[in-house]
Every structure is written in C-alpha cells, then in structure tokens.
Amino acid sequence: MPEASFTLAINYWPRQRAGTPQIPSSWAVADQGAVCAELAHIAELGFTQVDLTLRWAEAQPGPARLGMSALTGLERALDAAHAVGLQASVTLLAGVFGGALHLPLWAVGHRMIDDLLRARRFGPVVVPTGVELPPILTDDRYRREPVGDLYGDADLRTATAYLINEVVGGLAEHPALAAWSLGNGMPRVRRPASAQEARRWWHDLAALALSRGARRVLAVVDRADLRRSASLRPTALVAERVAVGVSALPVPFQPNQRAWMPLDVRFLHAVVAALLQTELGRAIPVHVTDLGVPTAAEGQTGWIATEIFGRATTLFLADAEEQARFLESALAALHQDGAAGVTLAAYADQSPGSWSVPPLDRSWLGRTGGIVDAAGNPKPAAVAVRVFAERLRTGTLPTPGGPPAMPVDPERYWHTPEAVFDNLAQEFFDQA
C-alpha cells in the first residue's frame, strides 16, 4: 500500500464565542477566529483531513426544518479548512455524541404524526417491567423515552432523507469536502430488528448521499456491532465510493483490568479486516476512527467512574506522557497493519467550566481526549503526532505488511458473534 493512501485525520469541535454556554460542537455559535487558527494548527501538525461533526439536533431541529446558523458556521469552517490545505469529512446523522446517546427531540417519544395517531388509538407504549430506557440526549436535556423506528418508520425515513438531501446536496461541491460519515452509532440508540434491516437502511442512506453529490461515504462499525447478530455488518457496507471504518473508543474489553492499549485497537482493526477479506475474497482497507485516550485532570490518573452511552462504567485516565506513547505506538502499528487511515478522537480538551454541560456532565469521553489542552497548549501527544506525520510525508515509515492473521469463519462468527469475538480476543492477546 503506498503511504500516500494513509489518511491522517482528527475530529474537531469548534470553540464557542464567549458567553454562549451551549452543548459542545455547536457550529451556530462557533468562534470563527478560533476555528481558523486551530484548523491552521491542525494542518501545521501534519494532518491531511479534519472531521467536523454536525450535531443532529442542531442541524435539524424539526423533521422538515434546518438549523441554518449551524450550517452557515459549518460552511465557514469548510472554507477555513480549504484555505490551509485540509480536506474535510462531515459527520451527519450520528446517534452518539461525546459519549452519550443523542437524537433530535422529534425522533424520541410520540412526536411524529404517525406516532401520535398510533398512541391515541392504542394507548401509550408500554415498557416491560424491569426495563429501564437509556438516557437520550435531545439537544440540552436527557430523556428516557422510546426511540422511534429509525429503520422503518415512514416519517422518520422521510426526515432523515430530507437532511441528507438538503445538507449533502447543498455542500457536496465544496472543494474541501472529501467524505461524509453517516449514521455512526445508530444501532446503539435503536437496535435494528435484523442484519438485513440494518443493511437496507444503510444502503438507502449511502445511495441517497452519493446521488446528491457526495464524493465518498464512510460507514463506521463499533465493538457492539461486532458482537451482535442483528447489526450493521462490515461486509454490508462495501460499495463503490463507500469506505469502511471501525471505532476505537477506549472502552476496555474487561473494565478495571488494564488501560486501553494499542493492541486493543489493532485487534478491532484485524477483526473487521478479516471479516471483509474472508467474506468478500479480497482485502478492503479499513479506516480507524476515535483513536485516543483521555488524560487526567488536576493530576488524577487511573480508573474513574463515568457513563458511556447511557451506562455506568469505568474509564482509565492516562497522564500526558502515556497518551503520547499510546498514540505514537498505535499510529505506527495501524500504518504497519495496512489501515486506510486514522481519525484521532479530539483536537482540544474541553474547558472544565463546560463540564456541567451535556454530554460532558455525564461522560468523561468528551472532556480530555485532545492533543492540545483546553487553553490550546500542545500536549506531548501533539509532538508524537507531528513526528509520525513527518515520517508519513517523507516515506520513512516501514512498508505496511497487513493486519495480523485472524482465523475467521464468517458463518460461525455471525451465528454466535459475542462468543466468537471474545474467543478471538482471548487468543489474540494470549499470543501477543
């Protein structure tokens, strides 16, 4: 694989104008001066691409209504990225955000027309005893309400198509826009009834985006997808101008046992690559997203209690040097393993003053995963990335050899994915 094919990207949330304490990544109140300066720094560090998250609730406050201030702010960021030579991808229709489950208000409870009619006719949805609905962040509030059928409900399908038509169609020709990342984490907020339903849903999203001028579409699976039969499967995502990615969020396989390691990320990449190779009979390069580890605040390192995707869990906080070593090792290993590229989890830490704002109030994932601190000062991780980027640019990295061998029988795998995934992980780590 030629080194030029490896994309080095980073997720970027804009800083907000002073006096506007909104949910993070609000393009409607972005400080455009800070955006221009920080995108220039990202380019100077050696990144070739930046991922800009268009938060669903802000982009589409109503089923047939767009958040024009957010779209204007996003377009200005695309202009700024282009000015410093960065390509951009835009994340759209994501069901997860900063460690929380996230949807616009109209996609939960009985708010769409058909939902209201059904509720009036048959009564409210009955939740089985003992089942607690996970909290869904709907703009600035958490709600425990049923999520609409994002895969089959006609009103919801019409609403998502409207967003793709308007946003992708309106921005697709921008010279900075290289790709669109669609539907990330959707199976976490509403599980599909089957793998076939998930596949149909995904193909409809991708086909519509491509028909509206998207140059490329990225589809991302995560560990939950790889451990469920009724899931979005990697081979269902492969199509012309569609790239496959896997999320490397630092959620340990066995909590409290050890910190998240580069080996964990290599394993996730190897599983997806093996499934694609075995089922399709050819190698498909896989992009790794969300790469990083959060750092400690005020000297606190080690395990802390937090919430991730609505569930209480624990998370390991590294010190700044540990974060740098993690990225140095993981980037080199993924390049050697033939990954299509990597998107780092975050450019900047969030100010402690914003930790009371959702989703930072409940999940540490969005707080301190940046390679610069909340004041904009580079961490050691920024130096590690700069060194890797320079080696990538000059062609002095070892030639990629491909992912570690992974003995995968697709039929057996998808019959009992949780058990097979766990067995593969045990064998992989034992042999490492």
Short mmCIF file of C-alpha atoms in Angstrom, two decimals:
data_model
loop_
_atom_site.label_atom_id
_atom_site.label_comp_id
_atom_site.label_asym_id
_atom_site.label_seq_id
_atom_site.Cartn_x
_atom_site.Cartn_y
_atom_site.Cartn_z
CA MET A 1 0.00 0.00 0.00
CA PRO A 2 1.52 3.38 -0.92
CA GLU A 3 1.98 5.62 2.07
CA ALA A 4 0.12 8.46 0.37
CA SER A 5 -3.06 6.38 0.73
CA PHE A 6 -2.95 6.57 4.55
CA THR A 7 -5.26 9.37 5.74
CA LEU A 8 -4.25 11.14 8.94
CA ALA A 9 -7.31 12.94 10.32
CA ILE A 10 -8.61 14.36 13.57
CA ASN A 11 -12.05 15.12 14.99
CA TYR A 12 -12.60 18.83 15.58
CA TRP A 13 -15.21 20.52 17.76
CA PRO A 14 -15.29 24.32 17.33
CA ARG A 15 -14.63 26.67 20.20
CA GLN A 16 -17.66 28.79 21.03
CA ARG A 17 -17.99 32.53 21.18
CA ALA A 18 -17.61 33.97 24.67
CA GLY A 19 -20.80 33.95 26.74
CA THR A 20 -22.51 31.16 24.77
CA PRO A 21 -22.53 28.05 27.04
CA GLN A 22 -24.08 25.63 24.56
CA ILE A 23 -23.65 21.90 24.02
CA PRO A 24 -20.15 21.33 22.59
CA SER A 25 -19.64 21.27 18.83
CA SER A 26 -22.21 23.97 18.19
CA TRP A 27 -21.47 25.49 14.80
CA ALA A 28 -24.22 28.06 15.34
CA VAL A 29 -22.13 29.89 17.97
CA ALA A 30 -18.64 28.94 16.79
CA ASP A 31 -15.83 31.44 17.28
CA GLN A 32 -14.74 31.70 13.66
CA GLY A 33 -11.44 33.35 14.53
CA ALA A 34 -10.54 30.45 16.81
CA VAL A 35 -11.74 27.95 14.19
CA CYS A 36 -9.42 29.42 11.54
CA ALA A 37 -6.44 29.46 13.92
CA GLU A 38 -7.00 25.92 15.16
CA LEU A 39 -7.53 24.45 11.69
CA ALA A 40 -4.29 26.12 10.63
CA HIS A 41 -2.56 24.44 13.61
CA ILE A 42 -4.07 21.08 12.65
CA ALA A 43 -2.63 21.44 9.14
CA GLU A 44 0.73 22.56 10.54
CA LEU A 45 0.90 19.41 12.70
CA GLY A 46 0.72 17.33 9.52
CA PHE A 47 -2.90 16.19 9.40
CA THR A 48 -4.36 15.89 5.94
CA GLN A 49 -8.03 15.75 6.93
CA VAL A 50 -10.33 17.06 9.65
CA ASP A 51 -13.68 15.60 10.70
CA LEU A 52 -16.38 18.16 11.51
CA THR A 53 -19.36 16.84 13.47
CA LEU A 54 -22.71 18.38 12.56
CA ARG A 55 -24.73 17.55 15.66
CA TRP A 56 -28.08 16.16 14.54
CA ALA A 57 -30.31 18.10 16.95
CA GLU A 58 -28.68 21.37 15.92
CA ALA A 59 -28.64 20.57 12.20
CA GLN A 60 -32.30 19.50 12.09
CA PRO A 61 -34.40 20.97 14.93
CA GLY A 62 -37.59 19.81 13.17
CA PRO A 63 -38.34 16.95 10.76
CA ALA A 64 -38.53 19.39 7.82
CA ARG A 65 -36.51 22.27 9.27
CA LEU A 66 -32.80 23.01 9.13
CA GLY A 67 -30.65 24.84 11.64
CA MET A 68 -29.37 27.47 9.24
CA SER A 69 -27.00 29.11 11.74
CA ALA A 70 -25.26 25.78 12.29
CA LEU A 71 -24.97 25.15 8.55
CA THR A 72 -23.54 28.62 8.00
CA GLY A 73 -20.96 28.03 10.72
CA LEU A 74 -20.04 24.67 9.22
CA GLU A 75 -19.63 26.13 5.74
CA ARG A 76 -17.30 28.80 7.11
CA ALA A 77 -15.21 26.05 8.73
CA LEU A 78 -15.02 24.26 5.38
CA ASP A 79 -13.77 27.49 3.83
CA ALA A 80 -11.14 27.77 6.57
CA ALA A 81 -10.05 24.15 6.09
CA HIS A 82 -9.68 24.69 2.36
CA ALA A 83 -7.63 27.83 2.94
CA VAL A 84 -4.98 25.85 4.87
CA GLY A 85 -4.95 22.83 2.57
CA LEU A 86 -7.02 20.45 4.69
CA GLN A 87 -9.61 18.09 3.31
CA ALA A 88 -12.70 17.63 5.46
CA SER A 89 -15.23 14.97 6.27
CA VAL A 90 -18.58 15.80 7.86
CA THR A 91 -20.29 13.50 10.36
CA LEU A 92 -24.05 13.56 9.83
CA LEU A 93 -26.98 11.62 11.38
CA ALA A 94 -24.86 10.28 14.25
CA GLY A 95 -26.71 8.56 17.09
CA VAL A 96 -23.82 9.05 19.50
CA PHE A 97 -22.10 12.22 20.61
CA GLY A 98 -19.35 12.78 23.17
CA GLY A 99 -20.02 9.52 25.00
CA ALA A 100 -23.82 9.98 25.07
CA LEU A 101 -26.67 8.60 23.01
CA HIS A 102 -28.03 11.51 21.01
CA LEU A 103 -31.03 12.25 18.77
CA PRO A 104 -33.17 15.26 17.89
CA LEU A 105 -36.22 15.64 20.11
CA TRP A 106 -38.66 14.71 17.33
CA ALA A 107 -37.08 11.24 16.97
CA VAL A 108 -37.95 10.10 20.51
CA GLY A 109 -41.28 9.57 22.23
CA HIS A 110 -44.58 10.27 20.43
CA ARG A 111 -43.79 13.37 18.40
CA MET A 112 -44.03 12.32 14.77
CA ILE A 113 -47.54 12.38 13.26
CA ASP A 114 -47.87 8.62 12.85
CA ASP A 115 -46.63 8.03 16.41
CA LEU A 116 -49.25 10.41 17.80
CA LEU A 117 -52.07 8.75 15.86
CA ARG A 118 -51.00 5.28 16.99
CA ALA A 119 -50.67 6.43 20.59
CA ARG A 120 -54.16 7.91 20.59
CA ARG A 121 -55.63 4.79 19.07
CA PHE A 122 -53.82 2.10 21.05
CA GLY A 123 -52.65 3.97 24.12
CA PRO A 124 -49.10 4.81 25.17
CA VAL A 125 -46.16 2.49 24.59
CA VAL A 126 -45.85 0.03 27.46
CA VAL A 127 -42.30 -0.58 28.65
CA PRO A 128 -41.87 -4.10 30.15
CA THR A 129 -41.35 -4.19 33.89
CA GLY A 130 -37.69 -4.05 34.85
CA VAL A 131 -36.56 -2.50 31.56
CA GLU A 132 -35.06 0.94 32.03
CA LEU A 133 -34.80 3.07 28.94
CA PRO A 134 -31.33 4.56 28.49
CA PRO A 135 -30.99 8.35 28.66
CA ILE A 136 -31.06 10.01 25.23
CA LEU A 137 -29.58 13.48 24.91
CA THR A 138 -32.06 15.55 22.89
CA ASP A 139 -30.32 18.89 22.44
CA ASP A 140 -29.73 20.08 26.02
CA ARG A 141 -31.74 17.52 28.04
CA TYR A 142 -31.62 13.79 28.74
CA ARG A 143 -34.86 11.90 28.23
CA ARG A 144 -35.82 8.31 28.96
CA GLU A 145 -38.36 7.80 26.20
CA PRO A 146 -38.77 5.21 23.44
CA VAL A 147 -36.75 5.89 20.30
CA GLY A 148 -38.69 5.91 17.05
CA ASP A 149 -38.14 3.21 14.45
CA LEU A 150 -35.29 4.89 12.58
CA TYR A 151 -35.10 2.00 10.11
CA GLY A 152 -38.72 1.52 9.09
CA ASP A 153 -40.95 4.40 10.21
CA ALA A 154 -42.03 6.35 7.12
CA ASP A 155 -41.97 9.76 8.83
CA LEU A 156 -38.51 9.22 10.28
CA ARG A 157 -37.17 7.93 6.98
CA THR A 158 -38.58 11.00 5.25
CA ALA A 159 -36.96 13.27 7.84
CA THR A 160 -33.51 11.68 7.51
CA ALA A 161 -33.78 11.80 3.71
CA TYR A 162 -34.66 15.49 3.96
CA LEU A 163 -31.49 16.20 5.95
CA ILE A 164 -29.27 14.33 3.50
CA ASN A 165 -30.92 15.96 0.50
CA GLU A 166 -30.52 19.45 1.86
CA VAL A 167 -27.15 19.28 3.60
CA VAL A 168 -25.24 16.93 1.31
CA GLY A 169 -26.85 18.45 -1.76
CA GLY A 170 -26.02 21.96 -0.57
CA LEU A 171 -22.38 21.35 0.41
CA ALA A 172 -21.20 18.42 -1.73
CA GLU A 173 -19.41 20.62 -4.25
CA HIS A 174 -17.34 22.42 -1.63
CA PRO A 175 -13.67 21.95 -2.61
CA ALA A 176 -12.65 20.91 0.93
CA LEU A 177 -15.27 18.17 1.30
CA ALA A 178 -13.77 14.73 0.76
CA ALA A 179 -16.28 12.49 2.54
CA TRP A 180 -19.42 12.17 4.64
CA SER A 181 -19.64 9.90 7.68
CA LEU A 182 -23.26 8.78 8.06
CA GLY A 183 -25.26 7.13 10.81
CA ASN A 184 -22.45 6.48 13.30
CA GLY A 185 -23.68 4.66 16.39
CA MET A 186 -27.29 4.43 15.23
CA PRO A 187 -27.64 0.77 16.33
CA ARG A 188 -26.77 1.90 19.86
CA VAL A 189 -29.79 4.22 20.13
CA ARG A 190 -32.16 1.83 18.35
CA ARG A 191 -31.17 -1.74 17.56
CA PRO A 192 -32.22 -2.98 14.12
CA ALA A 193 -34.52 -5.99 14.07
CA SER A 194 -32.09 -7.91 11.85
CA ALA A 195 -28.86 -7.58 9.93
CA GLN A 196 -30.96 -7.37 6.76
CA GLU A 197 -32.89 -4.36 8.11
CA ALA A 198 -29.64 -2.62 9.08
CA ARG A 199 -28.21 -3.29 5.61
CA ARG A 200 -31.23 -1.90 3.79
CA TRP A 201 -31.21 1.21 5.98
CA TRP A 202 -27.53 1.83 5.43
CA HIS A 203 -27.67 1.29 1.66
CA ASP A 204 -30.55 3.75 1.37
CA LEU A 205 -28.57 6.41 3.29
CA ALA A 206 -25.41 5.91 1.28
CA ALA A 207 -27.18 5.77 -2.09
CA LEU A 208 -29.04 8.99 -1.38
CA ALA A 209 -25.88 10.81 -0.25
CA LEU A 210 -23.98 9.65 -3.33
CA SER A 211 -26.84 10.68 -5.60
CA ARG A 212 -26.70 14.17 -4.05
CA GLY A 213 -23.05 14.56 -4.96
CA ALA A 214 -21.10 13.06 -2.03
CA ARG A 215 -17.63 12.17 -3.28
CA ARG A 216 -17.23 9.41 -0.70
CA VAL A 217 -19.16 7.97 2.24
CA LEU A 218 -17.67 6.45 5.39
CA ALA A 219 -19.56 3.80 7.34
CA VAL A 220 -18.31 3.04 10.86
CA VAL A 221 -18.98 -0.07 12.93
CA ASP A 222 -18.02 -0.45 16.57
CA ARG A 223 -17.48 -3.22 19.09
CA ALA A 224 -21.22 -3.54 19.77
CA ASP A 225 -21.88 -4.16 16.06
CA LEU A 226 -19.22 -6.86 16.01
CA ARG A 227 -20.82 -8.70 18.95
CA ARG A 228 -24.45 -8.83 17.75
CA SER A 229 -26.13 -10.88 15.03
CA ALA A 230 -28.72 -8.18 14.31
CA SER A 231 -26.20 -5.50 13.50
CA LEU A 232 -24.58 -3.41 10.84
CA ARG A 233 -22.03 -5.87 9.45
CA PRO A 234 -18.81 -4.74 7.74
CA THR A 235 -19.45 -6.63 4.51
CA ALA A 236 -22.89 -4.99 4.17
CA LEU A 237 -21.16 -1.61 3.89
CA VAL A 238 -18.87 -2.25 0.97
CA ALA A 239 -19.87 -0.46 -2.22
CA GLU A 240 -18.40 1.89 -4.79
CA ARG A 241 -17.22 5.13 -3.14
CA VAL A 242 -18.04 3.75 0.32
CA ALA A 243 -15.25 3.28 2.88
CA VAL A 244 -15.47 1.05 5.97
CA GLY A 245 -14.29 2.18 9.38
CA VAL A 246 -14.16 0.82 12.91
CA SER A 247 -14.46 2.93 16.06
CA ALA A 248 -11.63 2.60 18.58
CA LEU A 249 -13.28 4.34 21.51
CA PRO A 250 -11.25 3.50 24.65
CA VAL A 251 -13.79 1.23 26.31
CA PRO A 252 -11.82 -1.68 27.81
CA PHE A 253 -12.73 -5.25 26.94
CA GLN A 254 -12.50 -6.11 30.63
CA PRO A 255 -13.09 -3.00 32.79
CA ASN A 256 -10.69 -2.28 35.65
CA GLN A 257 -8.28 -4.91 34.40
CA ARG A 258 -5.90 -2.70 32.45
CA ALA A 259 -5.74 0.52 30.48
CA TRP A 260 -6.77 0.74 26.83
CA MET A 261 -3.76 -0.28 24.72
CA PRO A 262 -2.67 -0.06 21.06
CA LEU A 263 -3.06 -3.85 20.98
CA ASP A 264 -6.82 -3.45 21.61
CA VAL A 265 -7.09 -1.15 18.61
CA ARG A 266 -5.07 -3.50 16.43
CA PHE A 267 -7.43 -6.32 17.39
CA LEU A 268 -10.56 -4.39 16.40
CA HIS A 269 -8.98 -3.43 13.08
CA ALA A 270 -7.85 -7.02 12.46
CA VAL A 271 -11.33 -8.48 13.10
CA VAL A 272 -13.02 -6.13 10.63
CA ALA A 273 -10.29 -6.63 8.03
CA ALA A 274 -10.53 -10.42 8.41
CA LEU A 275 -14.32 -10.46 8.04
CA LEU A 276 -14.07 -8.37 4.87
CA GLN A 277 -11.23 -10.46 3.44
CA THR A 278 -12.90 -13.79 4.20
CA GLU A 279 -16.43 -12.92 3.08
CA LEU A 280 -15.51 -10.88 0.00
CA GLY A 281 -12.36 -12.67 -1.05
CA ARG A 282 -10.26 -9.52 -1.26
CA ALA A 283 -8.54 -7.09 1.06
CA ILE A 284 -10.53 -3.97 1.93
CA PRO A 285 -8.56 -1.22 3.72
CA VAL A 286 -10.28 -0.23 6.98
CA HIS A 287 -10.19 3.26 8.49
CA VAL A 288 -9.87 3.52 12.29
CA THR A 289 -11.83 6.32 13.98
CA ASP A 290 -11.97 7.75 17.53
CA LEU A 291 -8.35 6.83 18.27
CA GLY A 292 -7.13 8.21 21.57
CA VAL A 293 -7.23 8.05 25.34
CA PRO A 294 -8.46 10.72 27.76
CA THR A 295 -5.95 12.32 30.08
CA ALA A 296 -6.15 13.09 33.76
CA ALA A 297 -7.28 16.38 35.19
CA GLU A 298 -5.59 18.01 38.18
CA GLY A 299 -3.17 15.12 38.50
CA GLN A 300 -5.83 12.41 38.86
CA THR A 301 -4.85 9.30 36.90
CA GLY A 302 -6.15 5.76 36.90
CA TRP A 303 -9.69 4.41 36.89
CA ILE A 304 -12.65 6.74 37.33
CA ALA A 305 -16.40 6.14 37.35
CA THR A 306 -18.23 7.63 34.39
CA GLU A 307 -21.07 7.00 31.94
CA ILE A 308 -20.67 5.87 28.35
CA PHE A 309 -23.69 5.58 26.04
CA GLY A 310 -26.08 5.75 28.97
CA ARG A 311 -24.44 3.02 31.02
CA ALA A 312 -22.36 3.36 34.17
CA THR A 313 -18.81 2.11 33.63
CA THR A 314 -15.20 2.88 34.42
CA LEU A 315 -12.58 4.57 32.28
CA PHE A 316 -8.82 4.83 32.60
CA LEU A 317 -7.31 8.31 32.63
CA ALA A 318 -3.74 8.45 31.36
CA ASP A 319 -1.15 11.06 32.12
CA ALA A 320 0.02 13.26 29.23
CA GLU A 321 3.12 11.20 28.50
CA GLU A 322 1.13 7.95 28.48
CA GLN A 323 -1.30 9.48 25.99
CA ALA A 324 1.62 10.44 23.73
CA ARG A 325 3.15 6.95 23.90
CA PHE A 326 -0.23 5.39 23.15
CA LEU A 327 -0.71 7.47 20.01
CA GLU A 328 2.90 7.00 18.90
CA SER A 329 2.59 3.22 19.14
CA ALA A 330 -0.98 2.93 17.80
CA LEU A 331 -0.36 5.10 14.74
CA ALA A 332 2.78 3.18 13.79
CA ALA A 333 1.07 -0.18 14.33
CA LEU A 334 -2.05 0.68 12.34
CA HIS A 335 0.04 2.00 9.47
CA GLN A 336 2.09 -1.19 9.53
CA ASP A 337 -1.13 -3.24 9.61
CA GLY A 338 -2.34 -1.63 6.38
CA ALA A 339 -5.15 0.55 7.76
CA ALA A 340 -6.66 3.01 5.30
CA GLY A 341 -6.07 5.79 7.80
CA VAL A 342 -6.80 7.01 11.29
CA THR A 343 -9.01 9.73 12.77
CA LEU A 344 -7.90 10.86 16.21
CA ALA A 345 -10.61 11.31 18.83
CA ALA A 346 -10.24 15.03 19.52
CA TYR A 347 -8.15 18.09 18.78
CA ALA A 348 -8.71 20.00 22.01
CA ASP A 349 -9.75 19.28 25.59
CA GLN A 350 -12.91 20.95 26.83
CA SER A 351 -12.69 23.65 29.48
CA PRO A 352 -13.57 22.43 32.99
CA GLY A 353 -16.12 25.25 33.05
CA SER A 354 -18.10 23.35 30.40
CA TRP A 355 -18.10 20.02 32.22
CA SER A 356 -21.54 20.76 33.63
CA VAL A 357 -22.98 20.94 30.10
CA PRO A 358 -24.30 17.74 28.42
CA PRO A 359 -22.81 15.38 27.42
CA LEU A 360 -19.68 16.36 29.36
CA ASP A 361 -21.65 16.34 32.61
CA ARG A 362 -22.05 12.57 32.48
CA SER A 363 -19.31 11.20 30.24
CA TRP A 364 -15.58 11.81 30.52
CA LEU A 365 -15.01 10.70 26.92
CA GLY A 366 -15.57 14.20 25.54
CA ARG A 367 -13.56 16.07 28.18
CA THR A 368 -9.84 15.42 27.90
CA GLY A 369 -9.09 13.34 24.81
CA GLY A 370 -7.46 16.20 22.90
CA ILE A 371 -3.87 16.56 21.75
CA VAL A 372 -3.94 20.17 22.96
CA ASP A 373 -5.29 21.26 26.33
CA ALA A 374 -8.33 23.43 26.93
CA ALA A 375 -6.22 26.59 26.64
CA GLY A 376 -4.81 25.47 23.29
CA ASN A 377 -1.37 24.46 24.54
CA PRO A 378 0.04 21.36 22.79
CA LYS A 379 0.32 18.21 24.88
CA PRO A 380 3.15 15.72 24.32
CA ALA A 381 0.67 13.85 22.08
CA ALA A 382 0.79 16.70 19.56
CA VAL A 383 4.56 16.26 19.28
CA ALA A 384 4.15 12.50 18.77
CA VAL A 385 1.61 13.10 16.00
CA ARG A 386 3.84 15.68 14.32
CA VAL A 387 6.74 13.20 14.22
CA PHE A 388 4.53 10.45 12.76
CA ALA A 389 3.06 12.81 10.16
CA GLU A 390 6.53 13.88 9.04
CA ARG A 391 7.64 10.27 8.65
CA LEU A 392 4.45 9.55 6.72
CA ARG A 393 5.05 12.54 4.44
CA THR A 394 8.67 11.68 3.75
CA GLY A 395 8.08 7.96 3.26
CA THR A 396 10.38 6.84 6.07
CA LEU A 397 7.89 4.55 7.80
CA PRO A 398 8.24 0.78 7.28
CA THR A 399 6.27 -0.61 4.36
CA PRO A 400 2.83 -1.80 5.52
CA GLY A 401 2.50 -5.55 5.72
CA GLY A 402 -1.16 -6.09 6.56
CA PRO A 403 -3.15 -6.88 9.71
CA PRO A 404 -2.33 -9.82 11.97
CA ALA A 405 -3.79 -13.12 10.78
CA MET A 406 -7.26 -13.69 12.20
CA PRO A 407 -8.87 -17.15 11.72
CA VAL A 408 -12.47 -16.16 11.00
CA ASP A 409 -15.26 -18.36 9.67
CA PRO A 410 -18.00 -15.82 8.80
CA GLU A 411 -20.90 -18.27 9.11
CA ARG A 412 -19.75 -19.43 12.54
CA TYR A 413 -18.86 -15.90 13.56
CA TRP A 414 -22.29 -14.39 12.87
CA HIS A 415 -24.11 -17.38 14.37
CA THR A 416 -22.73 -16.53 17.84
CA PRO A 417 -20.79 -13.27 17.38
CA GLU A 418 -20.39 -12.39 21.06
CA ALA A 419 -18.78 -15.71 21.95
CA VAL A 420 -16.59 -15.87 18.84
CA PHE A 421 -15.47 -12.24 19.25
CA ASP A 422 -14.47 -12.86 22.87
CA ASN A 423 -12.63 -16.08 21.96
CA LEU A 424 -10.74 -14.33 19.17
CA ALA A 425 -9.79 -11.55 21.59
CA GLN A 426 -8.51 -14.04 24.17
CA GLU A 427 -6.40 -15.87 21.57
CA PHE A 428 -5.09 -12.63 20.10
CA PHE A 429 -3.98 -11.18 23.43
CA ASP A 430 -2.53 -14.51 24.62
CA GLN A 431 -0.33 -14.69 21.51
CA ALA A 432 0.75 -11.05 21.60
#
